[in-house]
Amino acid sequence: MNVKKTFKFRIYPNHQQIELINKTFGCCRFIYNYFVGKQKNKDAYWSIVNEMVQNGQLLQNNWKGEFFNKYQSIKAVRELKKTYSFLKEVDSIALQKSVITNKLN
């Protein structure tokens, strides 16, 4: 008979650590929503062009957007850090992981 042990841990962060955790969550949320917004804009352009094809205004839908590429998006996070200085205050790996978990395909 196998017995599995589990351990429960509780952390008690101080005020500075709580502030850093909240900043990290906020920045990750900002990055995630930024890329969701980019994907929604791309989808909106595609649907507008597709509607124009159906109405006969265009012959075919030549607007082909690229699929969501997580590696290009991770590089874009670096560029966003130059634009938004508050992203420099948190861990870069957390920001990259928020892009990777973004399932927009």
PDB file of N, CA and C in Angstrom:
ATOM      1  N   MET A   1       0.836  -1.175   0.000  1.00  0.00           N
ATOM      2  CA  MET A   1       0.000   0.000   0.000  1.00  0.00           C
ATOM      3  C   MET A   1       0.884   1.242   0.000  1.00  0.00           C
ATOM      4  N   ASN A   2       0.684   2.110  -0.985  1.00  0.00           N
ATOM      5  CA  ASN A   2       1.464   3.343  -1.074  1.00  0.00           C
ATOM      6  C   ASN A   2       0.763   4.453  -0.308  1.00  0.00           C
ATOM      7  N   VAL A   3       1.521   5.115   0.501  1.00  0.00           N
ATOM      8  CA  VAL A   3       1.002   6.252   1.251  1.00  0.00           C
ATOM      9  C   VAL A   3       1.686   7.493   0.713  1.00  0.00           C
ATOM     10  N   LYS A   4       0.884   8.450   0.306  1.00  0.00           N
ATOM     11  CA  LYS A   4       1.441   9.694  -0.219  1.00  0.00           C
ATOM     12  C   LYS A   4       1.300  10.790   0.824  1.00  0.00           C
ATOM     13  N   LYS A   5       2.388  11.479   1.019  1.00  0.00           N
ATOM     14  CA  LYS A   5       2.370  12.581   1.972  1.00  0.00           C
ATOM     15  C   LYS A   5       2.189  13.895   1.231  1.00  0.00           C
ATOM     16  N   THR A   6       1.489  14.782   1.821  1.00  0.00           N
ATOM     17  CA  THR A   6       1.345  16.130   1.270  1.00  0.00           C
ATOM     18  C   THR A   6       1.733  17.134   2.335  1.00  0.00           C
ATOM     19  N   PHE A   7       2.179  18.259   1.858  1.00  0.00           N
ATOM     20  CA  PHE A   7       2.551  19.340   2.757  1.00  0.00           C
ATOM     21  C   PHE A   7       1.781  20.587   2.358  1.00  0.00           C
ATOM     22  N   LYS A   8       1.308  21.300   3.325  1.00  0.00           N
ATOM     23  CA  LYS A   8       0.649  22.577   3.078  1.00  0.00           C
ATOM     24  C   LYS A   8       1.565  23.672   3.597  1.00  0.00           C
ATOM     25  N   PHE A   9       1.709  24.693   2.766  1.00  0.00           N
ATOM     26  CA  PHE A   9       2.538  25.819   3.169  1.00  0.00           C
ATOM     27  C   PHE A   9       1.705  27.082   3.119  1.00  0.00           C
ATOM     28  N   ARG A  10       1.942  27.968   4.004  1.00  0.00           N
ATOM     29  CA  ARG A  10       1.284  29.269   4.015  1.00  0.00           C
ATOM     30  C   ARG A  10       2.380  30.307   4.101  1.00  0.00           C
ATOM     31  N   ILE A  11       2.307  31.276   3.213  1.00  0.00           N
ATOM     32  CA  ILE A  11       3.316  32.331   3.244  1.00  0.00           C
ATOM     33  C   ILE A  11       2.691  33.588   3.831  1.00  0.00           C
ATOM     34  N   TYR A  12       3.504  34.347   4.476  1.00  0.00           N
ATOM     35  CA  TYR A  12       3.083  35.607   5.055  1.00  0.00           C
ATOM     36  C   TYR A  12       3.995  36.701   4.514  1.00  0.00           C
ATOM     37  N   PRO A  13       3.669  37.219   3.331  1.00  0.00           N
ATOM     38  CA  PRO A  13       4.532  38.251   2.749  1.00  0.00           C
ATOM     39  C   PRO A  13       4.400  39.577   3.501  1.00  0.00           C
ATOM     40  N   ASN A  14       5.491  40.323   3.477  1.00  0.00           N
ATOM     41  CA  ASN A  14       5.437  41.644   4.097  1.00  0.00           C
ATOM     42  C   ASN A  14       4.820  42.639   3.097  1.00  0.00           C
ATOM     43  N   HIS A  15       4.736  43.892   3.491  1.00  0.00           N
ATOM     44  CA  HIS A  15       4.046  44.897   2.669  1.00  0.00           C
ATOM     45  C   HIS A  15       4.714  45.087   1.306  1.00  0.00           C
ATOM     46  N   GLN A  16       6.037  45.103   1.263  1.00  0.00           N
ATOM     47  CA  GLN A  16       6.736  45.272  -0.014  1.00  0.00           C
ATOM     48  C   GLN A  16       6.507  44.086  -0.941  1.00  0.00           C
ATOM     49  N   GLN A  17       6.500  42.892  -0.381  1.00  0.00           N
ATOM     50  CA  GLN A  17       6.275  41.706  -1.201  1.00  0.00           C
ATOM     51  C   GLN A  17       4.844  41.661  -1.733  1.00  0.00           C
ATOM     52  N   ILE A  18       3.879  42.064  -0.918  1.00  0.00           N
ATOM     53  CA  ILE A  18       2.487  42.127  -1.375  1.00  0.00           C
ATOM     54  C   ILE A  18       2.360  43.122  -2.520  1.00  0.00           C
ATOM     55  N   GLU A  19       3.021  44.255  -2.396  1.00  0.00           N
ATOM     56  CA  GLU A  19       2.971  45.267  -3.448  1.00  0.00           C
ATOM     57  C   GLU A  19       3.594  44.741  -4.750  1.00  0.00           C
ATOM     58  N   LEU A  20       4.712  44.033  -4.644  1.00  0.00           N
ATOM     59  CA  LEU A  20       5.359  43.467  -5.829  1.00  0.00           C
ATOM     60  C   LEU A  20       4.498  42.375  -6.480  1.00  0.00           C
ATOM     61  N   ILE A  21       3.862  41.554  -5.664  1.00  0.00           N
ATOM     62  CA  ILE A  21       2.970  40.520  -6.196  1.00  0.00           C
ATOM     63  C   ILE A  21       1.809  41.161  -6.946  1.00  0.00           C
ATOM     64  N   ASN A  22       1.208  42.188  -6.368  1.00  0.00           N
ATOM     65  CA  ASN A  22       0.089  42.865  -7.024  1.00  0.00           C
ATOM     66  C   ASN A  22       0.517  43.560  -8.309  1.00  0.00           C
ATOM     67  N   LYS A  23       1.714  44.149  -8.310  1.00  0.00           N
ATOM     68  CA  LYS A  23       2.228  44.775  -9.537  1.00  0.00           C
ATOM     69  C   LYS A  23       2.452  43.726 -10.620  1.00  0.00           C
ATOM     70  N   THR A  24       2.993  42.581 -10.222  1.00  0.00           N
ATOM     71  CA  THR A  24       3.245  41.509 -11.190  1.00  0.00           C
ATOM     72  C   THR A  24       1.942  41.017 -11.796  1.00  0.00           C
ATOM     73  N   PHE A  25       0.933  40.786 -10.972  1.00  0.00           N
ATOM     74  CA  PHE A  25      -0.368  40.351 -11.499  1.00  0.00           C
ATOM     75  C   PHE A  25      -0.965  41.394 -12.434  1.00  0.00           C
ATOM     76  N   GLY A  26      -0.855  42.656 -12.059  1.00  0.00           N
ATOM     77  CA  GLY A  26      -1.406  43.720 -12.892  1.00  0.00           C
ATOM     78  C   GLY A  26      -0.700  43.837 -14.238  1.00  0.00           C
ATOM     79  N   CYS A  27       0.617  43.734 -14.228  1.00  0.00           N
ATOM     80  CA  CYS A  27       1.376  43.820 -15.482  1.00  0.00           C
ATOM     81  C   CYS A  27       1.120  42.613 -16.370  1.00  0.00           C
ATOM     82  N   CYS A  28       1.011  41.427 -15.772  1.00  0.00           N
ATOM     83  CA  CYS A  28       0.701  40.233 -16.564  1.00  0.00           C
ATOM     84  C   CYS A  28      -0.683  40.357 -17.187  1.00  0.00           C
ATOM     85  N   ARG A  29      -1.629  40.891 -16.432  1.00  0.00           N
ATOM     86  CA  ARG A  29      -2.971  41.108 -16.965  1.00  0.00           C
ATOM     87  C   ARG A  29      -2.937  42.111 -18.118  1.00  0.00           C
ATOM     88  N   PHE A  30      -2.125  43.161 -17.974  1.00  0.00           N
ATOM     89  CA  PHE A  30      -1.992  44.167 -19.025  1.00  0.00           C
ATOM     90  C   PHE A  30      -1.431  43.547 -20.300  1.00  0.00           C
ATOM     91  N   ILE A  31      -0.370  42.740 -20.179  1.00  0.00           N
ATOM     92  CA  ILE A  31       0.250  42.098 -21.341  1.00  0.00           C
ATOM     93  C   ILE A  31      -0.729  41.136 -22.004  1.00  0.00           C
ATOM     94  N   TYR A  32      -1.410  40.333 -21.208  1.00  0.00           N
ATOM     95  CA  TYR A  32      -2.371  39.379 -21.760  1.00  0.00           C
ATOM     96  C   TYR A  32      -3.470  40.117 -22.532  1.00  0.00           C
ATOM     97  N   ASN A  33      -4.043  41.143 -21.930  1.00  0.00           N
ATOM     98  CA  ASN A  33      -5.114  41.896 -22.584  1.00  0.00           C
ATOM     99  C   ASN A  33      -4.616  42.638 -23.811  1.00  0.00           C
ATOM    100  N   TYR A  34      -3.372  43.081 -23.804  1.00  0.00           N
ATOM    101  CA  TYR A  34      -2.803  43.765 -24.963  1.00  0.00           C
ATOM    102  C   TYR A  34      -2.783  42.830 -26.174  1.00  0.00           C
ATOM    103  N   PHE A  35      -2.321  41.614 -25.978  1.00  0.00           N
ATOM    104  CA  PHE A  35      -2.236  40.673 -27.095  1.00  0.00           C
ATOM    105  C   PHE A  35      -3.608  40.127 -27.489  1.00  0.00           C
ATOM    106  N   VAL A  36      -4.525  40.015 -26.541  1.00  0.00           N
ATOM    107  CA  VAL A  36      -5.892  39.647 -26.897  1.00  0.00           C
ATOM    108  C   VAL A  36      -6.507  40.742 -27.766  1.00  0.00           C
ATOM    109  N   GLY A  37      -6.243  41.996 -27.427  1.00  0.00           N
ATOM    110  CA  GLY A  37      -6.746  43.115 -28.227  1.00  0.00           C
ATOM    111  C   GLY A  37      -6.169  43.116 -29.631  1.00  0.00           C
ATOM    112  N   LYS A  38      -4.879  42.828 -29.747  1.00  0.00           N
ATOM    113  CA  LYS A  38      -4.266  42.747 -31.080  1.00  0.00           C
ATOM    114  C   LYS A  38      -4.908  41.652 -31.910  1.00  0.00           C
ATOM    115  N   GLN A  39      -5.161  40.508 -31.289  1.00  0.00           N
ATOM    116  CA  GLN A  39      -5.776  39.401 -32.015  1.00  0.00           C
ATOM    117  C   GLN A  39      -7.209  39.747 -32.418  1.00  0.00           C
ATOM    118  N   LYS A  40      -7.948  40.423 -31.557  1.00  0.00           N
ATOM    119  CA  LYS A  40      -9.324  40.804 -31.893  1.00  0.00           C
ATOM    120  C   LYS A  40      -9.354  41.805 -33.040  1.00  0.00           C
ATOM    121  N   ASN A  41      -8.403  42.727 -33.070  1.00  0.00           N
ATOM    122  CA  ASN A  41      -8.329  43.671 -34.188  1.00  0.00           C
ATOM    123  C   ASN A  41      -8.049  42.946 -35.494  1.00  0.00           C
ATOM    124  N   LYS A  42      -7.142  41.981 -35.450  1.00  0.00           N
ATOM    125  CA  LYS A  42      -6.813  41.214 -36.651  1.00  0.00           C
ATOM    126  C   LYS A  42      -8.026  40.432 -37.130  1.00  0.00           C
ATOM    127  N   ASP A  43      -8.747  39.828 -36.192  1.00  0.00           N
ATOM    128  CA  ASP A  43      -9.956  39.090 -36.561  1.00  0.00           C
ATOM    129  C   ASP A  43     -11.028  40.014 -37.113  1.00  0.00           C
ATOM    130  N   ALA A  44     -11.117  41.231 -36.564  1.00  0.00           N
ATOM    131  CA  ALA A  44     -12.103  42.192 -37.056  1.00  0.00           C
ATOM    132  C   ALA A  44     -11.786  42.606 -38.487  1.00  0.00           C
ATOM    133  N   TYR A  45     -10.522  42.845 -38.805  1.00  0.00           N
ATOM    134  CA  TYR A  45     -10.140  43.178 -40.177  1.00  0.00           C
ATOM    135  C   TYR A  45     -10.490  42.045 -41.133  1.00  0.00           C
ATOM    136  N   TRP A  46     -10.232  40.816 -40.715  1.00  0.00           N
ATOM    137  CA  TRP A  46     -10.537  39.683 -41.567  1.00  0.00           C
ATOM    138  C   TRP A  46     -12.040  39.590 -41.818  1.00  0.00           C
ATOM    139  N   SER A  47     -12.855  39.789 -40.777  1.00  0.00           N
ATOM    140  CA  SER A  47     -14.300  39.670 -40.952  1.00  0.00           C
ATOM    141  C   SER A  47     -14.849  40.812 -41.804  1.00  0.00           C
ATOM    142  N   ILE A  48     -14.265  42.014 -41.707  1.00  0.00           N
ATOM    143  CA  ILE A  48     -14.702  43.137 -42.541  1.00  0.00           C
ATOM    144  C   ILE A  48     -14.423  42.831 -44.007  1.00  0.00           C
ATOM    145  N   VAL A  49     -13.235  42.338 -44.290  1.00  0.00           N
ATOM    146  CA  VAL A  49     -12.878  42.007 -45.673  1.00  0.00           C
ATOM    147  C   VAL A  49     -13.748  40.859 -46.175  1.00  0.00           C
ATOM    148  N   ASN A  50     -14.004  39.879 -45.318  1.00  0.00           N
ATOM    149  CA  ASN A  50     -14.838  38.756 -45.711  1.00  0.00           C
ATOM    150  C   ASN A  50     -16.267  39.221 -46.017  1.00  0.00           C
ATOM    151  N   GLU A  51     -16.773  40.160 -45.236  1.00  0.00           N
ATOM    152  CA  GLU A  51     -18.109  40.716 -45.483  1.00  0.00           C
ATOM    153  C   GLU A  51     -18.149  41.487 -46.803  1.00  0.00           C
ATOM    154  N   MET A  52     -17.062  42.190 -47.112  1.00  0.00           N
ATOM    155  CA  MET A  52     -16.994  42.910 -48.383  1.00  0.00           C
ATOM    156  C   MET A  52     -16.992  41.947 -49.563  1.00  0.00           C
ATOM    157  N   VAL A  53     -16.371  40.783 -49.385  1.00  0.00           N
ATOM    158  CA  VAL A  53     -16.382  39.760 -50.432  1.00  0.00           C
ATOM    159  C   VAL A  53     -17.800  39.241 -50.632  1.00  0.00           C
ATOM    160  N   GLN A  54     -18.509  39.016 -49.543  1.00  0.00           N
ATOM    161  CA  GLN A  54     -19.872  38.507 -49.636  1.00  0.00           C
ATOM    162  C   GLN A  54     -20.819  39.529 -50.263  1.00  0.00           C
ATOM    163  N   ASN A  55     -20.559  40.824 -50.039  1.00  0.00           N
ATOM    164  CA  ASN A  55     -21.395  41.878 -50.622  1.00  0.00           C
ATOM    165  C   ASN A  55     -21.038  42.169 -52.070  1.00  0.00           C
ATOM    166  N   GLY A  56     -19.950  41.602 -52.557  1.00  0.00           N
ATOM    167  CA  GLY A  56     -19.542  41.815 -53.930  1.00  0.00           C
ATOM    168  C   GLY A  56     -18.648  43.019 -54.130  1.00  0.00           C
ATOM    169  N   GLN A  57     -18.201  43.651 -53.064  1.00  0.00           N
ATOM    170  CA  GLN A  57     -17.323  44.809 -53.173  1.00  0.00           C
ATOM    171  C   GLN A  57     -15.897  44.392 -53.518  1.00  0.00           C
ATOM    172  N   LEU A  58     -15.508  43.196 -53.108  1.00  0.00           N
ATOM    173  CA  LEU A  58     -14.197  42.641 -53.434  1.00  0.00           C
ATOM    174  C   LEU A  58     -14.395  41.271 -54.064  1.00  0.00           C
ATOM    175  N   LEU A  59     -13.453  40.877 -54.888  1.00  0.00           N
ATOM    176  CA  LEU A  59     -13.571  39.578 -55.544  1.00  0.00           C
ATOM    177  C   LEU A  59     -13.205  38.431 -54.608  1.00  0.00           C
ATOM    178  N   GLN A  60     -12.152  38.615 -53.819  1.00  0.00           N
ATOM    179  CA  GLN A  60     -11.736  37.563 -52.910  1.00  0.00           C
ATOM    180  C   GLN A  60     -11.073  38.176 -51.686  1.00  0.00           C
ATOM    181  N   ASN A  61     -10.963  37.383 -50.664  1.00  0.00           N
ATOM    182  CA  ASN A  61     -10.365  37.829 -49.416  1.00  0.00           C
ATOM    183  C   ASN A  61      -8.866  37.548 -49.466  1.00  0.00           C
ATOM    184  N   ASN A  62      -8.092  38.561 -49.842  1.00  0.00           N
ATOM    185  CA  ASN A  62      -6.637  38.425 -49.907  1.00  0.00           C
ATOM    186  C   ASN A  62      -5.963  38.846 -48.610  1.00  0.00           C
ATOM    187  N   TRP A  63      -6.783  39.298 -47.667  1.00  0.00           N
ATOM    188  CA  TRP A  63      -6.195  39.733 -46.403  1.00  0.00           C
ATOM    189  C   TRP A  63      -5.931  38.501 -45.561  1.00  0.00           C
ATOM    190  N   LYS A  64      -4.681  38.146 -45.462  1.00  0.00           N
ATOM    191  CA  LYS A  64      -4.305  36.996 -44.657  1.00  0.00           C
ATOM    192  C   LYS A  64      -3.402  37.476 -43.535  1.00  0.00           C
ATOM    193  N   GLY A  65      -3.893  37.352 -42.349  1.00  0.00           N
ATOM    194  CA  GLY A  65      -3.086  37.721 -41.202  1.00  0.00           C
ATOM    195  C   GLY A  65      -2.240  36.549 -40.751  1.00  0.00           C
ATOM    196  N   GLU A  66      -1.197  36.846 -40.036  1.00  0.00           N
ATOM    197  CA  GLU A  66      -0.348  35.787 -39.509  1.00  0.00           C
ATOM    198  C   GLU A  66      -1.018  35.167 -38.292  1.00  0.00           C
ATOM    199  N   PHE A  67      -0.698  33.903 -38.067  1.00  0.00           N
ATOM    200  CA  PHE A  67      -1.179  33.267 -36.855  1.00  0.00           C
ATOM    201  C   PHE A  67      -0.427  33.846 -35.656  1.00  0.00           C
ATOM    202  N   PHE A  68      -0.997  33.669 -34.482  1.00  0.00           N
ATOM    203  CA  PHE A  68      -0.363  34.144 -33.262  1.00  0.00           C
ATOM    204  C   PHE A  68       0.939  33.375 -33.063  1.00  0.00           C
ATOM    205  N   ASN A  69       2.032  34.096 -33.013  1.00  0.00           N
ATOM    206  CA  ASN A  69       3.336  33.493 -32.831  1.00  0.00           C
ATOM    207  C   ASN A  69       3.864  33.926 -31.471  1.00  0.00           C
ATOM    208  N   LYS A  70       4.003  32.976 -30.569  1.00  0.00           N
ATOM    209  CA  LYS A  70       4.398  33.341 -29.213  1.00  0.00           C
ATOM    210  C   LYS A  70       5.824  33.880 -29.151  1.00  0.00           C
ATOM    211  N   TYR A  71       6.702  33.441 -30.051  1.00  0.00           N
ATOM    212  CA  TYR A  71       8.087  33.907 -30.003  1.00  0.00           C
ATOM    213  C   TYR A  71       8.190  35.368 -30.447  1.00  0.00           C
ATOM    214  N   GLN A  72       7.414  35.736 -31.459  1.00  0.00           N
ATOM    215  CA  GLN A  72       7.382  37.147 -31.860  1.00  0.00           C
ATOM    216  C   GLN A  72       6.728  37.993 -30.777  1.00  0.00           C
ATOM    217  N   SER A  73       5.750  37.430 -30.102  1.00  0.00           N
ATOM    218  CA  SER A  73       5.078  38.173 -29.040  1.00  0.00           C
ATOM    219  C   SER A  73       5.995  38.388 -27.843  1.00  0.00           C
ATOM    220  N   ILE A  74       6.833  37.400 -27.541  1.00  0.00           N
ATOM    221  CA  ILE A  74       7.787  37.567 -26.448  1.00  0.00           C
ATOM    222  C   ILE A  74       8.775  38.679 -26.788  1.00  0.00           C
ATOM    223  N   LYS A  75       9.186  38.740 -28.056  1.00  0.00           N
ATOM    224  CA  LYS A  75      10.064  39.832 -28.476  1.00  0.00           C
ATOM    225  C   LYS A  75       9.337  41.163 -28.401  1.00  0.00           C
ATOM    226  N   ALA A  76       8.034  41.150 -28.668  1.00  0.00           N
ATOM    227  CA  ALA A  76       7.247  42.380 -28.599  1.00  0.00           C
ATOM    228  C   ALA A  76       7.123  42.875 -27.156  1.00  0.00           C
ATOM    229  N   VAL A  77       7.221  41.964 -26.195  1.00  0.00           N
ATOM    230  CA  VAL A  77       7.177  42.374 -24.781  1.00  0.00           C
ATOM    231  C   VAL A  77       8.355  43.290 -24.469  1.00  0.00           C
ATOM    232  N   ARG A  78       9.515  43.000 -25.055  1.00  0.00           N
ATOM    233  CA  ARG A  78      10.688  43.856 -24.855  1.00  0.00           C
ATOM    234  C   ARG A  78      10.430  45.265 -25.381  1.00  0.00           C
ATOM    235  N   GLU A  79       9.769  45.344 -26.524  1.00  0.00           N
ATOM    236  CA  GLU A  79       9.441  46.655 -27.098  1.00  0.00           C
ATOM    237  C   GLU A  79       8.398  47.376 -26.248  1.00  0.00           C
ATOM    238  N   LEU A  80       7.476  46.621 -25.685  1.00  0.00           N
ATOM    239  CA  LEU A  80       6.468  47.231 -24.815  1.00  0.00           C
ATOM    240  C   LEU A  80       7.099  47.805 -23.552  1.00  0.00           C
ATOM    241  N   LYS A  81       8.167  47.153 -23.077  1.00  0.00           N
ATOM    242  CA  LYS A  81       8.859  47.667 -21.898  1.00  0.00           C
ATOM    243  C   LYS A  81       9.466  49.039 -22.152  1.00  0.00           C
ATOM    244  N   LYS A  82       9.869  49.298 -23.406  1.00  0.00           N
ATOM    245  CA  LYS A  82      10.407  50.610 -23.741  1.00  0.00           C
ATOM    246  C   LYS A  82       9.310  51.668 -23.739  1.00  0.00           C
ATOM    247  N   THR A  83       8.106  51.263 -24.129  1.00  0.00           N
ATOM    248  CA  THR A  83       6.985  52.199 -24.183  1.00  0.00           C
ATOM    249  C   THR A  83       6.354  52.412 -22.823  1.00  0.00           C
ATOM    250  N   TYR A  84       6.130  51.331 -22.096  1.00  0.00           N
ATOM    251  CA  TYR A  84       5.481  51.383 -20.787  1.00  0.00           C
ATOM    252  C   TYR A  84       6.531  51.083 -19.723  1.00  0.00           C
ATOM    253  N   SER A  85       6.943  52.099 -19.015  1.00  0.00           N
ATOM    254  CA  SER A  85       8.042  51.931 -18.061  1.00  0.00           C
ATOM    255  C   SER A  85       7.651  51.111 -16.837  1.00  0.00           C
ATOM    256  N   PHE A  86       6.358  51.035 -16.516  1.00  0.00           N
ATOM    257  CA  PHE A  86       5.959  50.273 -15.334  1.00  0.00           C
ATOM    258  C   PHE A  86       6.171  48.766 -15.520  1.00  0.00           C
ATOM    259  N   LEU A  87       6.343  48.318 -16.753  1.00  0.00           N
ATOM    260  CA  LEU A  87       6.596  46.893 -16.986  1.00  0.00           C
ATOM    261  C   LEU A  87       8.006  46.490 -16.580  1.00  0.00           C
ATOM    262  N   LYS A  88       8.899  47.459 -16.421  1.00  0.00           N
ATOM    263  CA  LYS A  88      10.271  47.161 -16.022  1.00  0.00           C
ATOM    264  C   LYS A  88      10.383  46.816 -14.546  1.00  0.00           C
ATOM    265  N   GLU A  89       9.353  47.138 -13.760  1.00  0.00           N
ATOM    266  CA  GLU A  89       9.413  46.929 -12.319  1.00  0.00           C
ATOM    267  C   GLU A  89       9.192  45.474 -11.916  1.00  0.00           C
ATOM    268  N   VAL A  90       8.627  44.672 -12.819  1.00  0.00           N
ATOM    269  CA  VAL A  90       8.288  43.290 -12.451  1.00  0.00           C
ATOM    270  C   VAL A  90       9.188  42.310 -13.192  1.00  0.00           C
ATOM    271  N   ASP A  91       9.055  41.051 -12.834  1.00  0.00           N
ATOM    272  CA  ASP A  91       9.874  39.988 -13.409  1.00  0.00           C
ATOM    273  C   ASP A  91       9.503  39.768 -14.874  1.00  0.00           C
ATOM    274  N   SER A  92      10.506  39.707 -15.729  1.00  0.00           N
ATOM    275  CA  SER A  92      10.259  39.555 -17.163  1.00  0.00           C
ATOM    276  C   SER A  92       9.749  38.161 -17.507  1.00  0.00           C
ATOM    277  N   ILE A  93      10.115  37.166 -16.735  1.00  0.00           N
ATOM    278  CA  ILE A  93       9.669  35.805 -17.020  1.00  0.00           C
ATOM    279  C   ILE A  93       8.164  35.682 -16.791  1.00  0.00           C
ATOM    280  N   ALA A  94       7.645  36.371 -15.802  1.00  0.00           N
ATOM    281  CA  ALA A  94       6.198  36.348 -15.568  1.00  0.00           C
ATOM    282  C   ALA A  94       5.455  36.962 -16.747  1.00  0.00           C
ATOM    283  N   LEU A  95       6.006  38.036 -17.302  1.00  0.00           N
ATOM    284  CA  LEU A  95       5.377  38.664 -18.470  1.00  0.00           C
ATOM    285  C   LEU A  95       5.431  37.739 -19.674  1.00  0.00           C
ATOM    286  N   GLN A  96       6.548  37.055 -19.857  1.00  0.00           N
ATOM    287  CA  GLN A  96       6.677  36.125 -20.981  1.00  0.00           C
ATOM    288  C   GLN A  96       5.716  34.957 -20.829  1.00  0.00           C
ATOM    289  N   LYS A  97       5.535  34.470 -19.626  1.00  0.00           N
ATOM    290  CA  LYS A  97       4.619  33.361 -19.397  1.00  0.00           C
ATOM    291  C   LYS A  97       3.177  33.775 -19.645  1.00  0.00           C
ATOM    292  N   SER A  98       2.852  35.038 -19.394  1.00  0.00           N
ATOM    293  CA  SER A  98       1.480  35.483 -19.670  1.00  0.00           C
ATOM    294  C   SER A  98       1.218  35.527 -21.164  1.00  0.00           C
ATOM    295  N   VAL A  99       2.267  35.708 -21.977  1.00  0.00           N
ATOM    296  CA  VAL A  99       2.115  35.651 -23.431  1.00  0.00           C
ATOM    297  C   VAL A  99       1.985  34.200 -23.882  1.00  0.00           C
ATOM    298  N   ILE A 100       2.786  33.326 -23.306  1.00  0.00           N
ATOM    299  CA  ILE A 100       2.786  31.923 -23.721  1.00  0.00           C
ATOM    300  C   ILE A 100       1.455  31.264 -23.399  1.00  0.00           C
ATOM    301  N   THR A 101       0.849  31.605 -22.276  1.00  0.00           N
ATOM    302  CA  THR A 101      -0.420  30.982 -21.901  1.00  0.00           C
ATOM    303  C   THR A 101      -1.590  31.575 -22.672  1.00  0.00           C
ATOM    304  N   ASN A 102      -1.328  32.580 -23.489  1.00  0.00           N
ATOM    305  CA  ASN A 102      -2.372  33.230 -24.271  1.00  0.00           C
ATOM    306  C   ASN A 102      -2.749  32.312 -25.431  1.00  0.00           C
ATOM    307  N   LYS A 103      -3.914  31.725 -25.404  1.00  0.00           N
ATOM    308  CA  LYS A 103      -4.350  30.777 -26.434  1.00  0.00           C
ATOM    309  C   LYS A 103      -5.252  31.507 -27.409  1.00  0.00           C
ATOM    310  N   LEU A 104      -4.655  32.096 -28.439  1.00  0.00           N
ATOM    311  CA  LEU A 104      -5.417  32.908 -29.376  1.00  0.00           C
ATOM    312  C   LEU A 104      -5.544  32.286 -30.743  1.00  0.00           C
ATOM    313  N   ASN A 105      -5.016  31.127 -30.958  1.00  0.00           N
ATOM    314  CA  ASN A 105      -5.042  30.549 -32.308  1.00  0.00           C
ATOM    315  C   ASN A 105      -6.438  30.249 -32.763  1.00  0.00           C
TER     316      ASN A 105
END
